[in-house]
Short mmCIF file of C-alpha atoms and ligand atoms in Angstrom, two decimals:
data_model
loop_
_atom_site.label_atom_id
_atom_site.label_comp_id
_atom_site.label_asym_id
_atom_site.label_seq_id
_atom_site.Cartn_x
_atom_site.Cartn_y
_atom_site.Cartn_z
CA MET A 5 -3.66 21.85 4.11
CA LEU A 6 0.16 21.17 2.51
CA ARG A 7 0.02 20.23 -0.42
CA PHE A 8 3.28 21.33 -3.92
CA LEU A 9 3.77 22.32 -7.01
CA THR A 10 6.38 21.44 -9.10
CA ALA A 11 7.40 22.74 -12.94
CA GLY A 12 10.90 21.85 -14.77
CA GLU A 13 11.83 20.30 -18.63
CA SER A 14 14.12 17.79 -17.65
CA HIS A 15 16.44 19.62 -19.97
CA GLY A 16 15.51 23.51 -19.26
CA PRO A 17 17.44 25.70 -16.76
CA ALA A 18 15.87 24.82 -13.34
CA LEU A 19 12.61 22.36 -11.55
CA VAL A 20 11.38 25.13 -8.94
CA GLY A 21 8.85 23.77 -6.38
CA ILE A 22 6.84 25.16 -3.86
CA LEU A 23 5.97 24.02 -0.73
CA GLU A 24 2.79 25.59 0.98
CA GLY A 25 0.77 24.72 4.50
CA MET A 26 4.14 24.05 6.76
CA PRO A 27 3.90 24.91 9.86
CA SER A 28 6.26 27.93 11.27
CA GLY A 29 8.98 26.77 13.18
CA VAL A 30 10.22 23.67 11.60
CA MET A 31 13.77 22.91 12.18
CA VAL A 32 15.10 22.52 7.90
CA SER A 33 18.70 21.37 6.99
CA VAL A 34 19.83 21.79 3.77
CA PRO A 35 22.66 19.50 3.34
CA PHE A 36 19.67 16.56 4.45
CA ILE A 37 17.88 17.53 1.25
CA ASP A 38 20.81 17.79 -1.17
CA ASP A 39 21.89 13.72 0.78
CA GLU A 40 17.79 12.91 0.24
CA LEU A 41 18.74 14.16 -3.80
CA ALA A 42 22.40 12.27 -3.26
CA ARG A 43 20.52 8.83 -2.58
CA ARG A 44 18.23 9.93 -6.11
CA GLN A 45 20.64 9.60 -8.56
CA LYS A 46 22.97 6.93 -6.70
CA GLY A 47 21.61 3.71 -6.87
CA TYR A 48 23.29 0.45 -9.53
CA GLY A 49 21.93 0.34 -12.96
CA ARG A 50 21.21 4.28 -13.90
CA GLY A 51 22.37 5.79 -16.78
CA ARG A 52 25.34 9.31 -16.85
CA ARG A 53 23.45 11.69 -17.53
CA MET A 54 23.03 11.41 -12.39
CA ALA A 55 26.94 11.62 -13.71
CA ILE A 56 26.39 14.95 -14.86
CA GLU A 57 23.51 16.92 -11.89
CA GLN A 58 24.41 16.16 -8.95
CA ASP A 59 21.26 18.08 -7.35
CA LYS A 60 21.70 20.96 -5.08
CA ALA A 61 18.21 22.50 -3.84
CA GLU A 62 18.42 26.08 -3.06
CA LEU A 63 15.46 27.52 -0.85
CA LEU A 64 14.24 31.25 -2.52
CA SER A 65 11.35 31.23 0.23
CA GLY A 66 9.91 30.17 3.77
CA ILE A 67 12.61 29.51 5.36
CA ARG A 68 14.58 32.09 7.72
CA ASN A 69 17.52 31.15 10.26
CA GLY A 70 16.85 27.57 9.89
CA LYS A 71 13.11 27.40 10.15
CA THR A 72 10.48 27.98 8.05
CA LEU A 73 8.25 30.60 8.61
CA GLY A 74 4.39 29.45 7.90
CA SER A 75 4.72 30.63 5.10
CA PRO A 76 4.99 29.30 1.74
CA ILE A 77 8.61 27.74 0.92
CA ALA A 78 9.77 28.13 -3.05
CA LEU A 79 12.79 26.10 -4.19
CA LEU A 80 15.17 25.81 -6.86
CA ILE A 81 17.05 22.80 -8.58
CA LYS A 82 19.28 24.04 -11.16
CA ASN A 83 19.71 21.46 -14.35
CA LYS A 84 24.11 21.81 -15.29
CA ASP A 85 23.11 20.51 -18.58
CA TRP A 86 20.31 22.81 -20.11
CA THR A 87 19.88 22.36 -23.57
CA ILE A 88 16.13 22.69 -23.66
CA ASN A 89 16.53 25.59 -26.56
CA SER A 90 18.94 24.27 -29.12
CA LEU A 91 17.80 20.05 -29.31
CA PRO A 92 16.26 18.90 -32.04
CA PRO A 93 12.72 18.22 -32.45
CA VAL A 94 11.30 14.74 -32.30
CA THR A 95 8.84 13.12 -34.32
CA ARG A 96 9.44 9.43 -33.01
CA PRO A 97 7.16 8.36 -30.44
CA ARG A 98 8.67 6.32 -27.96
CA PRO A 99 6.39 3.10 -26.26
CA GLY A 100 6.08 2.54 -23.23
CA HIS A 101 6.27 6.13 -22.70
CA ALA A 102 3.78 9.66 -21.98
CA ASP A 103 5.17 11.02 -25.91
CA LEU A 104 2.28 9.73 -28.49
CA ALA A 105 -1.03 10.52 -25.93
CA GLY A 106 0.62 13.27 -24.83
CA ALA A 107 1.28 14.79 -27.93
CA ILE A 108 -1.76 14.03 -29.25
CA LYS A 109 -3.80 15.92 -26.04
CA TYR A 110 -1.11 18.89 -26.14
CA SER A 111 -1.71 19.02 -30.16
CA HIS A 112 2.40 19.07 -30.50
CA THR A 113 4.00 17.59 -33.66
CA ASP A 114 7.61 17.96 -31.06
CA VAL A 115 6.98 14.80 -29.00
CA ARG A 116 10.02 17.14 -27.27
CA ASN A 117 7.34 19.36 -25.86
CA VAL A 118 6.35 16.41 -24.57
CA LEU A 119 9.26 14.09 -23.11
CA GLU A 120 10.33 17.15 -21.08
CA ARG A 121 7.77 17.28 -18.67
CA ALA A 122 6.88 13.74 -18.21
CA SER A 123 10.10 12.93 -17.62
CA ALA A 124 10.81 12.04 -14.11
CA ARG A 125 14.09 14.00 -14.02
CA GLU A 126 10.63 16.45 -12.38
CA THR A 127 11.27 13.32 -9.40
CA ALA A 128 13.69 15.65 -7.67
CA MET A 129 12.10 18.79 -6.67
CA ARG A 130 8.86 15.25 -5.54
CA VAL A 131 12.66 14.19 -2.99
CA ALA A 132 13.41 17.88 -2.24
CA ILE A 133 10.18 18.71 -0.87
CA GLY A 134 9.48 15.12 0.97
CA ALA A 135 12.57 15.83 2.69
CA ILE A 136 11.65 18.57 4.07
CA CYS A 137 8.23 16.76 4.87
CA LYS A 138 10.78 13.94 6.72
CA GLN A 139 12.07 17.09 8.48
CA LEU A 140 8.45 17.97 9.85
CA ILE A 141 6.91 14.08 10.89
CA LYS A 142 10.80 13.78 13.34
CA GLU A 143 8.67 15.99 15.35
CA PHE A 144 6.72 13.73 16.31
CA GLY A 145 8.62 10.51 16.18
CA ILE A 146 7.82 9.45 12.40
CA GLU A 147 10.47 7.56 10.11
CA VAL A 148 9.82 7.02 7.19
CA ILE A 149 12.71 4.10 4.72
CA SER A 150 12.54 1.83 1.95
CA HIS A 151 14.06 -1.37 0.12
CA VAL A 152 14.99 -3.13 -2.76
CA ILE A 153 13.06 -5.89 -2.83
CA ALA A 154 13.30 -7.55 -6.81
CA ILE A 155 14.70 -6.54 -9.54
CA GLY A 156 13.13 -8.71 -12.27
CA PRO A 157 12.83 -12.00 -10.59
CA ILE A 158 15.64 -11.70 -8.55
CA LYS A 159 13.70 -11.22 -4.89
CA ALA A 160 15.09 -10.61 -1.21
CA ASP A 161 14.92 -11.78 1.45
CA THR A 162 14.70 -9.90 4.74
CA SER A 163 12.12 -12.06 5.67
CA GLY A 164 12.72 -11.36 10.68
CA LEU A 165 14.72 -8.05 9.80
CA SER A 166 14.20 -5.14 12.35
CA PHE A 167 13.77 -1.47 10.72
CA LYS A 168 16.85 -0.62 11.91
CA ARG A 169 19.09 -3.52 10.41
CA ILE A 170 17.38 -2.88 6.83
CA LYS A 171 17.92 0.53 6.81
CA ASP A 172 21.23 0.08 7.93
CA LEU A 173 22.35 -2.62 4.94
CA ALA A 174 19.88 -0.79 2.07
CA SER A 175 22.34 1.91 3.91
CA LYS A 176 25.07 0.39 2.00
CA SER A 177 24.50 -1.79 -0.91
CA ASN A 178 24.85 -0.16 -4.80
CA ILE A 179 20.93 -0.88 -4.75
CA SER A 180 19.38 -0.34 -1.50
CA CYS A 181 18.82 -3.89 -0.85
CA ALA A 182 18.70 -5.22 2.81
CA ASP A 183 19.96 -8.85 1.30
CA PRO A 184 23.83 -9.08 0.41
CA LYS A 185 23.01 -12.28 -0.81
CA ALA A 186 20.26 -10.95 -3.51
CA GLU A 187 22.12 -7.80 -3.48
CA ARG A 188 24.45 -9.49 -6.11
CA MET A 189 22.01 -11.17 -8.48
CA MET A 190 20.43 -8.35 -9.03
CA ILE A 191 24.00 -6.67 -9.77
CA LYS A 192 24.16 -9.62 -11.14
CA ALA A 193 20.76 -9.60 -13.97
CA ILE A 194 21.47 -5.38 -14.35
CA ASP A 195 24.80 -6.19 -16.13
CA ASP A 196 22.90 -9.23 -17.35
CA ALA A 197 20.37 -6.53 -19.06
CA THR A 198 23.76 -3.95 -20.27
CA ILE A 199 25.06 -6.29 -22.39
CA ASP A 200 21.08 -7.45 -23.43
CA LYS A 201 20.47 -4.04 -24.87
CA ASP A 202 17.01 -4.26 -22.62
CA SER A 203 16.25 -3.06 -18.88
CA LEU A 204 14.49 -3.97 -15.75
CA GLY A 205 12.29 -2.88 -13.48
CA GLY A 206 11.49 -4.77 -9.59
CA VAL A 207 10.05 -3.69 -6.48
CA PHE A 208 10.87 -1.39 -3.80
CA GLU A 209 9.40 -1.22 -0.07
CA VAL A 210 8.43 2.19 2.06
CA ILE A 211 8.15 1.44 5.76
CA ALA A 212 6.87 4.39 7.98
CA LYS A 213 7.22 3.47 11.45
CA GLY A 214 6.18 5.69 14.09
CA CYS A 215 2.63 7.06 13.60
CA PRO A 216 0.22 7.68 16.21
CA ILE A 217 -2.66 5.52 15.83
CA GLY A 218 -5.39 7.44 13.52
CA LEU A 219 -3.95 9.12 10.67
CA GLY A 220 -6.69 8.96 7.44
CA SER A 221 -10.01 8.43 8.65
CA TYR A 222 -13.05 5.63 7.31
CA ALA A 223 -15.63 8.70 7.22
CA HIS A 224 -15.20 9.33 3.22
CA TYR A 225 -13.28 8.33 0.29
CA ASP A 226 -10.98 11.39 -0.18
CA ARG A 227 -10.42 10.60 3.25
CA ARG A 228 -8.62 7.21 3.57
CA LEU A 229 -5.16 7.49 4.34
CA ASP A 230 -5.13 3.91 2.26
CA GLY A 231 -6.17 5.58 -0.97
CA ARG A 232 -3.79 8.81 -0.51
CA LEU A 233 -0.42 6.56 -0.18
CA ALA A 234 -1.52 4.45 -3.21
CA GLN A 235 -2.52 7.91 -5.36
CA ALA A 236 0.91 9.16 -4.13
CA ILE A 237 3.14 6.48 -5.16
CA MET A 238 1.13 5.35 -8.71
CA SER A 239 2.13 9.02 -9.55
CA ILE A 240 5.22 8.03 -9.88
CA GLN A 241 6.61 7.43 -13.36
CA ALA A 242 6.88 4.14 -13.84
CA ILE A 243 4.95 2.88 -11.50
CA LYS A 244 2.43 0.57 -12.37
CA ALA A 245 0.75 -1.05 -8.66
CA VAL A 246 0.77 -0.74 -4.88
CA GLU A 247 0.02 -3.27 -2.08
CA ILE A 248 -0.67 -2.37 1.46
CA GLY A 249 0.97 -4.98 3.72
CA SER A 250 0.92 -8.63 2.22
CA GLY A 251 -2.21 -6.92 0.32
CA ILE A 252 -2.11 -9.30 -3.23
CA GLU A 253 -0.94 -12.27 -1.14
CA SER A 254 -4.63 -12.13 1.27
CA ALA A 255 -6.72 -12.44 -1.60
CA TYR A 256 -5.76 -16.05 -2.33
CA LYS A 257 -6.12 -17.15 1.48
CA ARG A 258 -8.62 -17.58 3.52
CA GLY A 259 -9.14 -14.59 6.43
CA SER A 260 -7.95 -16.36 9.48
CA GLU A 261 -4.63 -16.44 7.65
CA VAL A 262 -4.90 -12.53 6.99
CA HIS A 263 -5.97 -10.76 9.80
CA ASP A 264 -4.12 -9.46 12.89
CA GLU A 265 -5.68 -10.26 15.61
CA ILE A 266 -5.29 -7.27 19.00
CA PHE A 267 -4.48 -8.15 22.11
CA TYR A 268 -3.59 -5.41 24.82
CA LYS A 269 -1.38 -5.61 27.98
CA LYS A 270 -1.07 -3.04 30.21
CA ASN A 271 1.56 0.11 29.86
CA ARG A 272 1.91 -0.84 26.22
CA GLY A 273 -1.94 -0.65 25.51
CA PHE A 274 -3.92 -2.06 22.77
CA PHE A 275 -1.56 -4.10 19.37
CA HIS A 276 -1.90 -6.55 16.78
CA LYS A 277 1.81 -9.94 16.87
CA THR A 278 1.28 -8.98 13.34
CA ASN A 279 1.14 -6.94 10.78
CA ARG A 280 -0.62 -8.33 7.14
CA ALA A 281 -2.66 -4.93 7.25
CA GLY A 282 0.54 -2.53 6.70
CA GLY A 283 -0.37 -0.95 9.27
CA ILE A 284 -3.30 0.68 8.11
CA GLU A 285 -7.10 -0.68 8.95
CA GLY A 286 -10.63 0.99 7.80
CA GLY A 287 -8.64 3.78 6.43
CA MET A 288 -6.16 5.47 9.76
CA THR A 289 -3.25 4.09 10.92
CA ASN A 290 -3.86 1.52 13.29
CA GLY A 291 -0.25 2.31 15.25
CA GLU A 292 2.11 -0.40 13.46
CA ASP A 293 4.60 0.34 10.74
CA ILE A 294 2.72 1.80 7.35
CA ILE A 295 3.84 -0.96 4.94
CA LEU A 296 3.91 -0.71 0.46
CA HIS A 297 5.37 -2.24 -1.73
CA CYS A 298 5.39 -0.78 -5.32
CA PHE A 299 6.33 -2.18 -8.53
CA MET A 300 8.03 -0.66 -11.62
CA LYS A 301 7.76 -1.34 -14.55
CA PRO A 302 10.98 -1.91 -16.61
CA ILE A 303 12.44 0.80 -18.14
CA ALA A 304 10.60 2.10 -21.73
CA THR A 305 14.23 3.27 -23.64
CA LEU A 306 15.78 0.33 -24.48
CA GLY A 307 19.49 -0.36 -26.47
CA SER A 308 17.09 -2.96 -28.89
CA PRO A 309 14.71 -0.20 -29.99
CA LEU A 310 10.94 -1.29 -30.30
CA SER A 311 8.76 -0.41 -33.26
CA SER A 312 6.64 3.07 -33.24
CA VAL A 313 5.42 4.98 -36.16
CA ASP A 314 6.67 9.03 -37.30
CA ILE A 315 4.27 11.18 -35.87
CA ILE A 316 4.84 12.93 -38.80
CA SER A 317 5.25 10.44 -41.87
CA ARG A 318 3.24 8.18 -40.56
CA LYS A 319 6.48 5.67 -41.55
CA PRO A 320 7.45 2.82 -38.60
CA PHE A 321 10.56 3.01 -37.16
CA LYS A 322 12.97 1.95 -34.54
CA ALA A 323 13.29 4.16 -32.05
CA ALA A 324 15.96 5.70 -31.49
CA VAL A 325 18.65 4.76 -29.11
CA GLU A 326 19.36 7.60 -26.74
CA ARG A 327 21.29 7.37 -22.90
CA SER A 328 19.28 6.03 -20.16
CA ASP A 329 18.89 3.93 -17.63
CA ILE A 330 18.78 0.83 -17.09
CA CYS A 331 17.50 0.41 -14.37
CA ALA A 332 15.45 2.82 -12.04
CA VAL A 333 14.28 1.07 -8.87
CA PRO A 334 16.21 2.44 -6.19
CA ALA A 335 16.02 5.49 -7.15
CA ALA A 336 12.48 5.49 -7.37
CA ALA A 337 12.14 4.63 -4.18
CA VAL A 338 13.68 7.64 -3.14
CA VAL A 339 11.04 9.07 -4.32
CA GLY A 340 8.42 6.56 -2.73
CA GLU A 341 10.14 7.71 0.64
CA ALA A 342 9.26 11.11 0.15
CA GLN A 343 5.84 10.83 -1.47
CA VAL A 344 4.80 8.94 1.46
CA ALA A 345 6.30 11.31 3.91
CA PHE A 346 4.40 14.13 1.71
CA GLU A 347 0.94 11.68 2.52
CA LEU A 348 2.32 11.64 6.64
CA GLY A 349 2.62 15.33 6.91
CA GLU A 350 -0.97 16.27 5.49
CA ALA A 351 -2.20 13.73 7.52
CA LEU A 352 -0.35 14.26 10.87
CA GLY A 353 -1.77 18.48 9.89
CA GLU A 354 -5.55 17.11 9.19
CA LYS A 355 -5.13 15.98 12.71
CA PHE A 356 -3.08 17.95 14.59
CA GLY A 357 -3.53 21.57 12.50
CA GLY A 358 -2.04 24.77 13.58
CA ASP A 359 -0.30 27.41 12.19
CA SER A 360 3.11 27.02 13.63
CA LEU A 361 4.82 23.58 15.95
CA ILE A 362 4.31 24.22 19.59
CA GLU A 363 0.89 24.31 18.33
CA MET A 364 0.86 21.23 15.83
CA LYS A 365 2.40 19.82 18.81
CA ARG A 366 -0.05 20.82 21.67
CA ASN A 367 -2.26 19.26 20.16
CA TYR A 368 -0.37 15.51 19.04
CA ASN A 369 0.33 15.77 22.85
CA SER A 370 -3.38 16.60 24.62
CA TYR A 371 -4.23 13.23 21.61
CA GLU A 372 -1.68 11.05 22.98
CA HIS A 373 -2.38 12.05 26.81
CA HIS A 374 -5.79 11.12 26.33
CA ILE A 375 -5.83 7.69 24.88
CA SER A 376 -3.19 6.55 27.59
CA ARG A 377 -5.93 7.44 29.73
CA VAL A 378 -9.14 6.51 28.02
CA TYR A 379 -7.20 3.49 26.77
CA GLY A 380 -4.13 2.57 28.18
CA TYR A 381 -1.37 3.47 25.89
CA ARG A 382 1.82 4.66 27.23
C1 LIG B 403 13.89 8.00 -10.94
C2 LIG B 403 13.05 7.29 -12.49
C3 LIG B 403 14.23 7.25 -13.15
C4 LIG B 403 13.72 7.19 -14.12
N1 LIG B 403 14.63 6.83 -15.77
C5 LIG B 403 13.98 6.62 -16.71
C6 LIG B 403 15.21 6.61 -18.06
O1 LIG B 403 16.37 7.00 -17.69
N2 LIG B 403 14.60 6.35 -19.36
C7 LIG B 403 13.69 6.61 -19.58
O2 LIG B 403 12.43 5.78 -20.42
N3 LIG B 403 12.21 6.19 -17.95
C8 LIG B 403 12.63 6.44 -17.41
N4 LIG B 403 12.01 6.24 -15.99
C9 LIG B 403 10.79 6.09 -16.65
C10 LIG B 403 9.78 6.78 -17.26
O3 LIG B 403 9.80 8.50 -16.83
C11 LIG B 403 8.09 6.25 -17.93
O4 LIG B 403 8.08 5.11 -17.32
C12 LIG B 403 7.71 7.40 -18.72
O5 LIG B 403 7.94 8.68 -17.91
C13 LIG B 403 5.91 7.16 -19.09
O6 LIG B 403 5.06 6.38 -17.37
P1 LIG B 403 4.60 5.73 -17.01
O7 LIG B 403 5.66 4.25 -16.98
O8 LIG B 403 4.18 6.14 -15.41
O9 LIG B 403 3.30 5.17 -17.46
C14 LIG B 403 12.92 6.65 -14.48
C15 LIG B 403 11.50 6.59 -13.58
C16 LIG B 403 11.63 6.73 -11.93
C17 LIG B 403 10.83 6.62 -10.81
#
C-alpha cells in the first residue's frame, strides 16, 4: 500500500514528508523533483513569496545511489523565510480560510496556530512526493499532465488538440494554458483583478495517459478509482469541485448523447471513439485517457479586504491586507498532477503489487499478455 504523510508549518523551519510502500528499484531523479517544485512556484498571478522560496527537496532516506530501497522515503524542503516564532499573533479570522473554524475546533485564540498549517505551502511536499510517484508510474508507460482551461470567466479552447500538443503548449505558457489567445485574455483578467484589489479562481484539467485497463474496482465503494481521484483532488486547498470526463454536462443530456460506444479492431482490441466518461467506467480505468476537471475558487485573501470579527474583542474589522497570490490556478494544477500520480501509483500497486519494481513489472506483463491473448489486445 502506497501512502504518505506531510508535516510542517508555512513559516516553520521546513516541510517534511514520508512516502511509504514504494517498491524497490525505482530510479528517482532529484533534479526532476526540483523541476516539479519549480513548476508549482511559477504561473502568472502568484505572490512575492514564490520569489523567496525556490524550493529544493532533500532525500533523507529510502533511496540509495538513485534508486528506491523499498523502505520509507523521507523528504525535507527547507523554508527560506522561517519566521514562525517571531510572527505576531493573529486574532482576526479571514473569510474563506480555515481561520475561524480551525481556531474554535483546536481551541486557539491565536489564529496563526491554524493558518500556518492550513496554508497551501504544504502542497510543495505533495508535489515532491507526486514527483517520485510520477517516476514509478512512468515505468508502466503512464504520464500525467495538466493545463489551465479557465481563469475566472475566460475559457480556453483546446478541443481537437492531442495530449502531446497540449503538453507542449502548456509548458511554454506563462499560465499553463494551451490556447495562446485565451492565455492573453487570462493574463489581462489577472492584471485587472490586481488593479481592482481582487482575486480569481479557475479550472484546470489533469490528463493521465497510458493507464492499463482495470485500475480501481467496482466491487466496493472505497475501491472505486473515480471516488479516490475526486477525494485526492478535493483535498487540495481551494478546490471546490471535480468533474470526471464530461460528467457535469452529461447530467443535462440524454443517454444517447453521452455514453461512449464500444468498437473492436484486430491488433487494437476494444476501444471507444469518444471519451466522455473520462477514462473511467464502473470505478475502473477503461484504457482511455483519464480526464479530470478541477474547479478552484478565487483566492480568499483580498487587496480590498472583506469584513470579519475579531476573536478576542468581538469587534468587526476589515481583514488585514497581506501578501498573497491573486490567482494560483497554474500552481494548483501541478499539485493536481501530483495527487493523481500518487493515486495511480497506489492503484498500480494494488493491481500488480510487489515489493520490487521487477516483481510489479512481472505481474503487469503477465496481465498484459493475458488480456492480449484472451481479449485480442495488442
Ligand atoms: C497552490 C495554491 C496556492 C494558494 N495561495 C493562496 C494565497 O496566496 N492566498 C490565499 O488566501 N489562499 C491561497 N490558496 C488557497 C487557500 O490555501 C485556501 O483557500 C484556504 O486554505 C482555505 O481552504 P479551502 O479553500 O479549501 O476551504 C492557495 C491554494 C493553492 C492550491
